[in-house]
Short mmCIF file of C-alpha atoms in Angstrom, two decimals:
data_model
loop_
_atom_site.label_atom_id
_atom_site.label_comp_id
_atom_site.label_asym_id
_atom_site.label_seq_id
_atom_site.Cartn_x
_atom_site.Cartn_y
_atom_site.Cartn_z
CA MET A 1 66.78 92.21 101.99
CA SER A 2 64.87 88.98 101.88
CA ARG A 3 64.25 87.15 98.67
CA ARG A 4 61.07 85.26 98.22
CA THR A 5 61.74 81.60 97.60
CA LEU A 6 59.38 79.47 95.62
CA SER A 7 57.67 76.65 97.40
CA ASP A 8 57.71 73.20 95.86
CA ALA A 9 54.15 73.57 94.58
CA GLU A 10 54.88 76.94 92.96
CA ALA A 11 58.08 75.64 91.38
CA GLN A 12 56.26 72.60 90.05
CA GLU A 13 53.47 74.77 88.64
CA ARG A 14 55.98 77.08 87.01
CA ALA A 15 57.84 74.14 85.45
CA SER A 16 54.56 72.71 84.18
CA GLU A 17 53.63 76.05 82.63
CA GLN A 18 57.03 76.35 80.96
CA ARG A 19 56.64 72.83 79.53
CA SER A 20 53.24 73.84 78.18
CA TYR A 21 54.73 76.90 76.48
CA LEU A 22 57.60 74.87 75.05
CA TRP A 23 55.23 72.21 73.68
CA GLY A 24 52.99 74.92 72.24
CA PHE A 25 55.89 76.67 70.56
CA THR A 26 57.20 73.40 69.10
CA LEU A 27 53.79 72.33 67.81
CA ALA A 28 53.06 75.79 66.38
CA LEU A 29 56.41 75.79 64.60
CA ILE A 30 55.81 72.32 63.14
CA LEU A 31 52.27 73.22 62.08
CA THR A 32 53.66 76.30 60.32
CA LEU A 33 56.55 74.55 58.60
CA ILE A 34 54.50 71.63 57.24
CA PRO A 35 52.28 73.72 54.90
CA PHE A 36 55.21 75.98 54.00
CA GLY A 37 57.38 73.01 53.07
CA VAL A 38 54.63 71.33 51.06
CA ALA A 39 53.79 74.56 49.24
CA ALA A 40 57.43 75.34 48.48
CA PHE A 41 58.83 71.92 47.62
CA ALA A 42 55.97 69.54 46.71
CA GLU A 43 53.91 69.34 43.54
CA TRP A 44 50.47 68.99 45.11
CA ARG A 45 47.20 69.89 43.45
CA PRO A 46 45.89 73.25 44.70
CA LEU A 47 42.80 71.75 46.35
CA HIS A 48 44.89 69.30 48.38
CA LEU A 49 47.29 72.07 49.33
CA TYR A 50 44.45 74.34 50.49
CA LEU A 51 42.96 71.50 52.54
CA LEU A 52 46.32 70.83 54.20
CA ILE A 53 46.82 74.51 55.00
CA GLY A 54 43.30 74.77 56.43
CA LEU A 55 43.70 71.63 58.53
CA CYS A 56 47.06 72.76 59.93
CA ALA A 57 45.55 76.19 60.69
CA MET A 58 42.63 74.67 62.61
CA VAL A 59 44.93 72.40 64.61
CA GLN A 60 47.19 75.37 65.33
CA VAL A 61 44.23 77.34 66.70
CA VAL A 62 43.54 74.47 69.11
CA VAL A 63 47.24 74.36 70.10
CA HIS A 64 47.23 78.10 70.81
CA PHE A 65 44.06 77.84 72.89
CA ARG A 66 45.39 74.92 74.91
CA CYS A 67 49.07 75.75 75.34
CA PHE A 68 49.18 79.55 75.38
CA LEU A 69 45.73 80.70 76.50
CA HIS A 70 45.26 77.68 78.83
CA ILE A 71 41.67 77.18 77.71
CA THR A 72 40.43 73.67 78.43
CA LEU A 73 37.09 71.97 78.85
CA ALA A 74 37.35 72.18 82.64
CA ARG A 75 34.40 73.66 84.50
CA ASN A 76 36.23 76.79 85.63
CA LYS A 77 37.31 77.65 82.05
CA ARG A 78 33.96 77.16 80.33
CA GLU A 79 33.09 80.85 80.46
CA ASP A 80 36.28 81.70 78.56
CA LEU A 81 35.52 79.01 76.00
CA GLN A 82 31.96 80.28 75.56
CA LEU A 83 33.23 83.82 74.95
CA ILE A 84 35.69 82.57 72.34
CA LEU A 85 33.03 80.46 70.60
CA PHE A 86 30.60 83.40 70.56
CA THR A 87 33.30 85.63 69.07
CA ALA A 88 34.01 82.99 66.43
CA LEU A 89 30.29 82.79 65.62
CA ILE A 90 30.02 86.57 65.19
CA LEU A 91 33.12 86.59 62.95
CA LEU A 92 31.73 83.71 60.90
CA ILE A 93 28.44 85.54 60.41
CA MET A 94 30.22 88.75 59.40
CA VAL A 95 32.65 87.07 56.98
CA GLY A 96 29.97 84.77 55.56
CA GLY A 97 27.55 87.65 55.06
CA THR A 98 30.20 89.77 53.39
CA LEU A 99 31.18 86.98 51.01
CA TRP A 100 27.53 86.27 50.26
CA ILE A 101 26.89 89.92 49.36
CA LEU A 102 30.07 90.21 47.26
CA PHE A 103 29.39 87.04 45.27
CA ASN A 104 25.75 88.05 44.79
CA LEU A 105 26.86 91.44 43.43
CA TYR A 106 29.45 89.76 41.21
CA TYR A 107 26.81 87.42 39.81
CA ARG A 108 24.38 90.25 39.12
CA MET A 109 26.90 92.66 37.60
CA MET A 110 29.12 90.30 35.60
CA PRO A 111 27.15 87.16 34.65
CA HIS A 112 29.17 86.76 31.44
CA MET A 113 32.40 86.27 33.44
CA LEU A 114 31.13 83.37 35.56
CA PRO A 115 33.00 80.09 35.09
#
């Protein structure tokens, strides 16, 4: 029974990948706890709170792409990035169109309840 031993390059790559996962987990945890802590314990105005939550969410998306999905701006990863950006565009069009239709219907059906 022979066990396969890792070469130095494979061991170094594995250690680098584990560091990436650990950094990603730590950053994701911090970016989750910041908005939670501010929402639970601080007296911020709602607009500022929403902006903080949105900013932390966008940064967390970048952290997940970089640390967990290993998507960078390198040449060999551009196809993956293009697929993700196209998916985001389609989702944006679908969500934006849905909100547009719903608010248009709300305006037409209940104009007396508008602020």
